[in-house]
């Protein structure tokens, strides 16, 4: 294993890749077979077995949506008038959204700005 640690870099669509020591031209020139051989030669990054893949769980769509919007659980719950405990249960797959909640989540996914505006608290 590497002793240098791990650095997480998030690159948004359309942004240039961060500069580093990687020779991108050399990588772009590699064939698919060379890429696979290079990947398999790395002892720290071996592919998962079919058994390991079968045990993996997908990230919930609710969590993907919330993260895509760049919101914390509390911010998402408050913005869309959801109990934060319900949101946590959906994200951790302890429960699933019922039909009205799925409709709300679909509307949020399609146009989050409009939904935030529609659900914004207004003084009575």
Coordinates of N, CA, C and O in Angstrom, one line a residue:
X1 N 0.8 -1.2 0.0 CA 0.0 0.0 0.0 C 0.9 1.2 0.0 O 1.9 1.3 0.5
X2 N 0.3 2.3 -0.6 CA 1.0 3.6 -0.6 C 1.1 4.2 0.8 O 0.2 4.1 1.6
X3 N 2.2 4.8 1.1 CA 2.4 5.4 2.4 C 2.3 6.9 2.3 O 2.4 7.6 3.3
X4 N 1.9 7.4 1.1 CA 1.8 8.8 0.9 C 0.5 9.4 1.2 O 0.3 10.6 1.2
X5 N -0.5 8.5 1.5 CA -1.8 9.0 1.7 C -2.6 9.2 0.5 O -2.2 9.0 -0.6
X6 N -3.9 9.7 0.6 CA -4.7 9.9 -0.5 C -5.3 11.3 -0.5 O -5.6 11.8 0.5
X7 N -5.3 11.9 -1.7 CA -5.9 13.2 -1.8 C -7.1 13.1 -2.7 O -7.0 12.5 -3.8
X8 N -8.2 13.6 -2.2 CA -9.4 13.6 -3.0 C -9.6 14.9 -3.8 O -9.5 16.0 -3.2
X9 N -9.8 14.8 -5.1 CA -10.0 15.9 -5.9 C -11.3 15.7 -6.7 O -11.5 14.7 -7.3
X10 N -12.1 16.7 -6.6 CA -13.4 16.7 -7.3 C -13.3 17.6 -8.5 O -13.0 18.8 -8.3
X11 N -13.6 17.1 -9.7 CA -13.5 17.9 -10.9 C -15.0 17.9 -11.5 O -15.5 16.9 -11.8
X12 N -15.5 19.1 -11.6 CA -16.8 19.2 -12.2 C -16.8 19.1 -13.7 O -15.8 19.4 -14.3
X13 N -17.9 18.7 -14.3 CA -18.0 18.6 -15.7 C -17.6 19.9 -16.4 O -18.1 20.9 -16.1
X14 N -16.7 19.8 -17.4 CA -16.3 20.9 -18.2 C -15.0 21.6 -17.6 O -14.4 22.4 -18.3
X15 N -14.6 21.3 -16.4 CA -13.4 21.9 -15.8 C -12.2 21.1 -16.3 O -12.3 19.9 -16.5
X16 N -11.1 21.8 -16.4 CA -9.9 21.1 -16.8 C -9.4 20.2 -15.7 O -9.6 20.5 -14.5
X17 N -8.7 19.2 -16.1 CA -8.1 18.3 -15.1 C -7.0 19.0 -14.3 O -6.3 19.8 -14.8
X18 N -6.9 18.6 -13.0 CA -5.8 19.3 -12.2 C -4.4 18.9 -12.7 O -4.2 17.8 -13.3
X19 N -3.5 19.8 -12.6 CA -2.1 19.5 -13.0 C -1.4 18.6 -12.0 O -1.6 18.7 -10.8
X20 N -0.6 17.7 -12.5 CA 0.1 16.8 -11.6 C 1.3 16.2 -12.4 O 1.7 16.7 -13.4
X21 N 1.8 15.1 -11.9 CA 2.9 14.5 -12.5 C 2.5 13.5 -13.6 O 3.4 12.8 -14.2
X22 N 1.2 13.3 -13.8 CA 0.8 12.3 -14.8 C 1.1 12.7 -16.2 O 0.8 13.9 -16.6
X23 N 1.6 11.8 -16.9 CA 1.9 12.0 -18.4 C 0.7 11.6 -19.2 O 0.5 10.5 -19.6
X24 N -0.3 12.6 -19.3 CA -1.5 12.3 -19.9 C -1.4 11.9 -21.4 O -2.1 11.0 -21.9
X25 N -0.4 12.4 -22.1 CA -0.2 12.1 -23.5 C 0.2 10.6 -23.6 O -0.3 9.9 -24.5
X26 N 1.0 10.1 -22.7 CA 1.4 8.7 -22.7 C 0.2 7.8 -22.4 O 0.0 6.8 -23.1
X27 N -0.6 8.2 -21.5 CA -1.8 7.4 -21.2 C -2.8 7.4 -22.3 O -3.4 6.4 -22.6
X28 N -3.0 8.6 -23.0 CA -3.9 8.6 -24.1 C -3.4 7.7 -25.3 O -4.2 7.2 -26.0
X29 N -2.1 7.5 -25.4 CA -1.5 6.7 -26.5 C -1.6 5.2 -26.2 O -1.4 4.4 -27.1
X30 N -1.9 4.8 -24.9 CA -2.0 3.4 -24.6 C -3.2 2.8 -25.2 O -4.3 3.4 -25.3
X31 N -3.1 1.5 -25.6 CA -4.2 0.7 -26.1 C -5.0 0.3 -24.9 O -4.5 0.3 -23.7
X32 N -6.2 -0.2 -25.1 CA -7.1 -0.7 -24.0 C -6.4 -1.9 -23.3 O -6.4 -2.0 -22.1
X33 N -5.7 -2.7 -24.1 CA -5.0 -3.9 -23.5 C -3.9 -3.4 -22.6 O -3.7 -4.0 -21.5
X34 N -3.1 -2.4 -23.0 CA -2.1 -1.9 -22.2 C -2.6 -1.2 -20.9 O -2.0 -1.4 -19.8
X35 N -3.7 -0.6 -21.0 CA -4.3 0.0 -19.8 C -4.7 -1.1 -18.8 O -4.5 -1.0 -17.6
X36 N -5.4 -2.1 -19.3 CA -5.8 -3.2 -18.4 C -4.6 -3.9 -17.8 O -4.6 -4.2 -16.6
X37 N -3.5 -4.1 -18.6 CA -2.3 -4.8 -18.1 C -1.7 -3.9 -17.0 O -1.2 -4.4 -16.0
X38 N -1.6 -2.6 -17.2 CA -1.0 -1.7 -16.2 C -1.9 -1.7 -15.0 O -1.3 -1.7 -13.8
X39 N -3.2 -1.7 -15.1 CA -4.0 -1.7 -13.9 C -3.9 -2.9 -13.1 O -3.8 -2.9 -11.9
X40 N -3.8 -4.1 -13.8 CA -3.7 -5.4 -13.1 C -2.3 -5.5 -12.4 O -2.2 -6.3 -11.5
X41 N -1.3 -4.8 -12.9 CA 0.0 -4.9 -12.3 C 0.1 -4.1 -11.0 O 1.1 -4.3 -10.3
X42 N -0.8 -3.3 -10.7 CA -0.8 -2.5 -9.4 C -1.4 -3.3 -8.3 O -2.6 -3.6 -8.3
X43 N -0.6 -3.7 -7.3 CA -1.0 -4.6 -6.2 C -2.0 -3.9 -5.3 O -2.8 -4.5 -4.6
X44 N -2.1 -2.6 -5.3 CA -3.0 -1.8 -4.5 C -4.3 -1.6 -5.1 O -5.2 -1.1 -4.4
X45 N -4.5 -1.9 -6.4 CA -5.7 -1.6 -7.0 C -6.2 -2.8 -7.9 O -6.5 -2.7 -9.1
X46 N -6.4 -3.9 -7.2 CA -6.8 -5.1 -7.9 C -8.3 -5.1 -8.1 O -9.0 -4.5 -7.3
X47 N -8.8 -5.6 -9.2 CA -10.3 -5.6 -9.5 C -11.0 -6.5 -8.5 O -10.5 -7.4 -7.9
X48 N -12.2 -6.1 -8.2 CA -13.1 -6.9 -7.3 C -13.5 -8.2 -7.9 O -13.7 -8.3 -9.1
X49 N -13.7 -9.2 -7.1 CA -14.2 -10.5 -7.6 C -15.7 -10.4 -7.8 O -16.3 -9.5 -7.2
X50 N -16.3 -11.3 -8.5 CA -17.7 -11.3 -8.7 C -18.4 -11.4 -7.3 O -19.5 -10.7 -7.1
X51 N -17.9 -12.1 -6.4 CA -18.5 -12.2 -5.0 C -18.4 -10.9 -4.3 O -19.4 -10.5 -3.6
X52 N -17.3 -10.2 -4.4 CA -17.2 -8.8 -3.8 C -18.2 -7.8 -4.4 O -18.8 -7.1 -3.7
X53 N -18.3 -7.9 -5.7 CA -19.2 -7.0 -6.4 C -20.6 -7.3 -6.0 O -21.4 -6.4 -5.8
X54 N -21.0 -8.6 -5.8 CA -22.3 -8.9 -5.4 C -22.7 -8.4 -4.0 O -23.9 -8.1 -3.7
X55 N -21.7 -8.3 -3.1 CA -21.9 -7.8 -1.8 C -22.0 -6.2 -1.7 O -22.5 -5.7 -0.7
X56 N -21.6 -5.6 -2.8 CA -21.6 -4.1 -2.7 C -23.1 -3.6 -2.9 O -23.9 -4.2 -3.6
X57 N -23.3 -2.4 -2.2 CA -24.6 -1.8 -2.3 C -24.5 -0.5 -3.1 O -23.5 0.2 -2.9
X58 N -25.5 -0.2 -3.8 CA -25.5 1.0 -4.6 C -25.9 2.2 -3.6 O -26.6 2.0 -2.7
X59 N -25.4 3.4 -4.0 CA -25.7 4.6 -3.2 C -27.2 4.9 -3.6 O -27.6 4.9 -4.7
X60 N -27.9 5.3 -2.6 CA -29.4 5.6 -2.8 C -29.5 6.8 -3.7 O -28.6 7.7 -3.7
X61 N -30.5 6.8 -4.5 CA -30.8 8.0 -5.5 C -31.0 9.3 -4.7 O -30.6 10.3 -5.2
X62 N -31.6 9.2 -3.5 CA -31.8 10.4 -2.7 C -30.5 11.0 -2.3 O -30.3 12.2 -2.4
X63 N -29.5 10.2 -1.9 CA -28.2 10.7 -1.5 C -27.5 11.2 -2.7 O -26.8 12.3 -2.6
X64 N -27.6 10.6 -3.8 CA -26.9 11.1 -5.0 C -27.5 12.5 -5.4 O -26.8 13.4 -5.7
X65 N -28.8 12.6 -5.3 CA -29.5 13.9 -5.6 C -29.0 15.0 -4.6 O -28.6 16.1 -5.0
X66 N -29.0 14.7 -3.3 CA -28.6 15.6 -2.3 C -27.2 16.1 -2.6 O -26.9 17.3 -2.5
X67 N -26.3 15.1 -2.8 CA -24.9 15.5 -3.0 C -24.7 16.3 -4.3 O -23.9 17.2 -4.3
X68 N -25.5 16.0 -5.3 CA -25.4 16.7 -6.6 C -25.8 18.2 -6.4 O -25.2 19.1 -7.0
X69 N -26.7 18.4 -5.5 CA -27.1 19.8 -5.2 C -26.2 20.4 -4.2 O -26.3 21.6 -3.9
X70 N -25.2 19.7 -3.7 CA -24.2 20.2 -2.8 C -24.8 20.6 -1.4 O -24.4 21.6 -0.8
X71 N -25.8 19.9 -0.9 CA -26.4 20.2 0.3 C -26.2 19.1 1.4 O -26.0 18.0 1.1
X72 N -26.1 19.6 2.6 CA -26.1 18.6 3.7 C -27.5 18.0 3.9 O -28.4 18.5 3.3
X73 N -27.5 17.0 4.7 CA -28.8 16.4 5.0 C -29.8 17.4 5.6 O -30.9 17.5 5.2
X74 N -29.3 18.2 6.6 CA -30.1 19.2 7.2 C -30.6 20.3 6.3 O -31.7 20.6 6.3
X75 N -29.7 20.7 5.4 CA -30.1 21.8 4.4 C -31.1 21.2 3.5 O -32.1 21.9 3.2
X76 N -30.9 20.0 3.0 CA -31.9 19.4 2.0 C -33.3 19.2 2.7 O -34.3 19.6 2.2
X77 N -33.2 18.7 3.9 CA -34.5 18.4 4.7 C -35.2 19.8 4.9 O -36.4 19.8 4.7
X78 N -34.5 20.8 5.3 CA -35.2 22.1 5.6 C -35.7 22.7 4.3 O -36.8 23.2 4.3
X79 N -34.9 22.7 3.2 CA -35.3 23.3 2.0 C -36.5 22.7 1.4 O -37.4 23.4 0.8
X80 N -36.7 21.4 1.6 CA -37.8 20.7 0.9 C -38.8 20.1 1.9 O -39.6 19.3 1.6
X81 N -38.8 20.6 3.1 CA -39.8 20.3 4.2 C -39.9 18.8 4.4 O -41.0 18.3 4.5
X82 N -38.8 18.2 4.6 CA -38.7 16.8 4.9 C -38.1 16.6 6.3 O -37.2 17.3 6.7
X83 N -38.6 15.6 7.1 CA -38.0 15.3 8.4 C -36.6 14.8 8.1 O -36.4 13.9 7.3
X84 N -35.6 15.3 8.8 CA -34.2 14.8 8.5 C -34.1 13.4 8.9 O -33.3 12.7 8.2
X85 N -34.8 12.9 9.8 CA -34.7 11.4 10.2 C -35.2 10.6 9.0 O -34.7 9.5 8.7
X86 N -36.3 11.0 8.3 CA -36.8 10.3 7.2 C -35.8 10.3 6.1 O -35.5 9.3 5.4
X87 N -35.2 11.5 5.8 CA -34.1 11.6 4.8 C -33.0 10.6 5.1 O -32.5 9.9 4.2
X88 N -32.5 10.5 6.3 CA -31.5 9.6 6.7 C -31.9 8.2 6.5 O -31.1 7.4 6.0
X89 N -33.1 7.8 6.8 CA -33.6 6.5 6.6 C -33.6 6.1 5.1 O -33.2 5.0 4.7
X90 N -34.0 7.1 4.3 CA -34.0 6.8 2.8 C -32.5 6.6 2.3 O -32.3 5.7 1.6
X91 N -31.6 7.5 2.8 CA -30.3 7.4 2.3 C -29.6 6.1 2.8 O -28.7 5.6 2.1
X92 N -29.9 5.7 4.0 CA -29.3 4.4 4.5 C -30.1 3.2 4.2 O -29.8 2.1 4.7
X93 N -31.1 3.4 3.4 CA -32.0 2.3 2.9 C -32.7 1.5 4.0 O -33.0 0.3 3.9
X94 N -33.0 2.2 5.1 CA -33.8 1.6 6.2 C -35.2 1.6 5.8 O -36.1 0.9 6.3
X95 N -35.6 2.6 4.9 CA -36.9 2.7 4.4 C -36.8 3.3 3.0 O -35.8 3.8 2.6
X96 N -37.9 3.2 2.2 CA -38.0 3.8 0.9 C -39.1 4.8 0.8 O -40.1 4.7 1.5
X97 N -38.9 5.8 0.0 CA -39.9 6.9 -0.2 C -41.2 6.3 -0.7 O -41.2 5.5 -1.6
X98 N -42.3 6.7 -0.2 CA -43.6 6.3 -0.7 C -43.9 7.1 -2.0 O -43.1 7.9 -2.4
X99 N -45.0 6.8 -2.6 CA -45.3 7.4 -3.9 C -45.3 9.0 -3.9 O -44.7 9.6 -4.8
X100 N -46.0 9.6 -2.9 CA -45.9 11.1 -2.9 C -44.5 11.6 -2.8 O -44.1 12.6 -3.4
X101 N -43.7 11.0 -1.9 CA -42.3 11.4 -1.7 C -41.5 11.2 -2.9 O -40.6 12.0 -3.3
X102 N -41.7 10.1 -3.7 CA -41.0 9.8 -4.9 C -41.3 10.9 -5.9 O -40.5 11.4 -6.7
X103 N -42.6 11.4 -6.0 CA -43.0 12.4 -6.9 C -42.3 13.7 -6.5 O -41.8 14.4 -7.4
X104 N -42.2 14.0 -5.2 CA -41.5 15.2 -4.8 C -40.0 15.2 -5.2 O -39.5 16.1 -5.7
X105 N -39.4 14.0 -4.9 CA -38.0 13.9 -5.2 C -37.7 14.0 -6.7 O -36.7 14.6 -7.2
X106 N -38.7 13.5 -7.5 CA -38.5 13.6 -9.0 C -38.6 15.0 -9.4 O -37.8 15.5 -10.3
X107 N -39.6 15.8 -8.8 CA -39.7 17.2 -9.1 C -38.4 18.0 -8.7 O -37.9 18.8 -9.4
X108 N -37.9 17.6 -7.6 CA -36.6 18.3 -7.1 C -35.5 17.9 -8.1 O -34.7 18.8 -8.4
X109 N -35.4 16.7 -8.5 CA -34.4 16.3 -9.4 C -34.5 17.0 -10.7 O -33.5 17.4 -11.3
X110 N -35.7 17.2 -11.2 CA -35.9 17.9 -12.5 C -35.6 19.4 -12.5 O -35.1 19.9 -13.4
X111 N -36.0 20.0 -11.4 CA -35.8 21.5 -11.3 C -35.7 21.9 -9.9 O -36.7 22.4 -9.3
X112 N -34.5 21.7 -9.3 CA -34.4 22.0 -7.8 C -34.6 23.5 -7.5 O -35.1 23.8 -6.5
X113 N -34.2 24.4 -8.4 CA -34.4 25.8 -8.1 C -35.9 26.2 -8.0 O -36.3 26.9 -7.1
X114 N -36.7 25.7 -8.9 CA -38.1 26.0 -8.9 C -38.7 25.4 -7.6 O -39.5 26.0 -6.9
X115 N -38.3 24.2 -7.3 CA -38.9 23.5 -6.1 C -38.5 24.2 -4.8 O -39.4 24.4 -3.9
X116 N -37.3 24.7 -4.8 CA -36.9 25.5 -3.6 C -37.7 26.8 -3.5 O -38.1 27.2 -2.4
X117 N -37.9 27.4 -4.6 CA -38.7 28.6 -4.6 C -40.2 28.4 -4.2 O -40.7 29.1 -3.4
X118 N -40.7 27.3 -4.8 CA -42.1 27.0 -4.4 C -42.3 26.6 -3.0 O -43.4 26.8 -2.4
X119 N -41.3 25.9 -2.4 CA -41.4 25.5 -1.0 C -40.8 26.4 0.0 O -40.8 26.1 1.2
X120 N -40.4 27.6 -0.5 CA -39.7 28.5 0.4 C -40.7 29.0 1.5 O -41.9 29.2 1.2
X121 N -40.3 29.1 2.7 CA -41.1 29.6 3.8 C -41.5 31.0 3.6 O -40.6 31.9 3.2
X122 N -42.7 31.4 3.7 CA -43.2 32.7 3.6 C -44.0 33.1 4.8 O -44.7 32.3 5.4
X123 N -43.8 34.3 5.3 CA -44.5 34.8 6.5 C -46.0 34.8 6.1 O -46.4 35.3 5.1
X124 N -46.8 34.3 7.0 CA -48.3 34.3 6.8 C -48.9 35.6 7.0 O -48.5 36.5 7.7

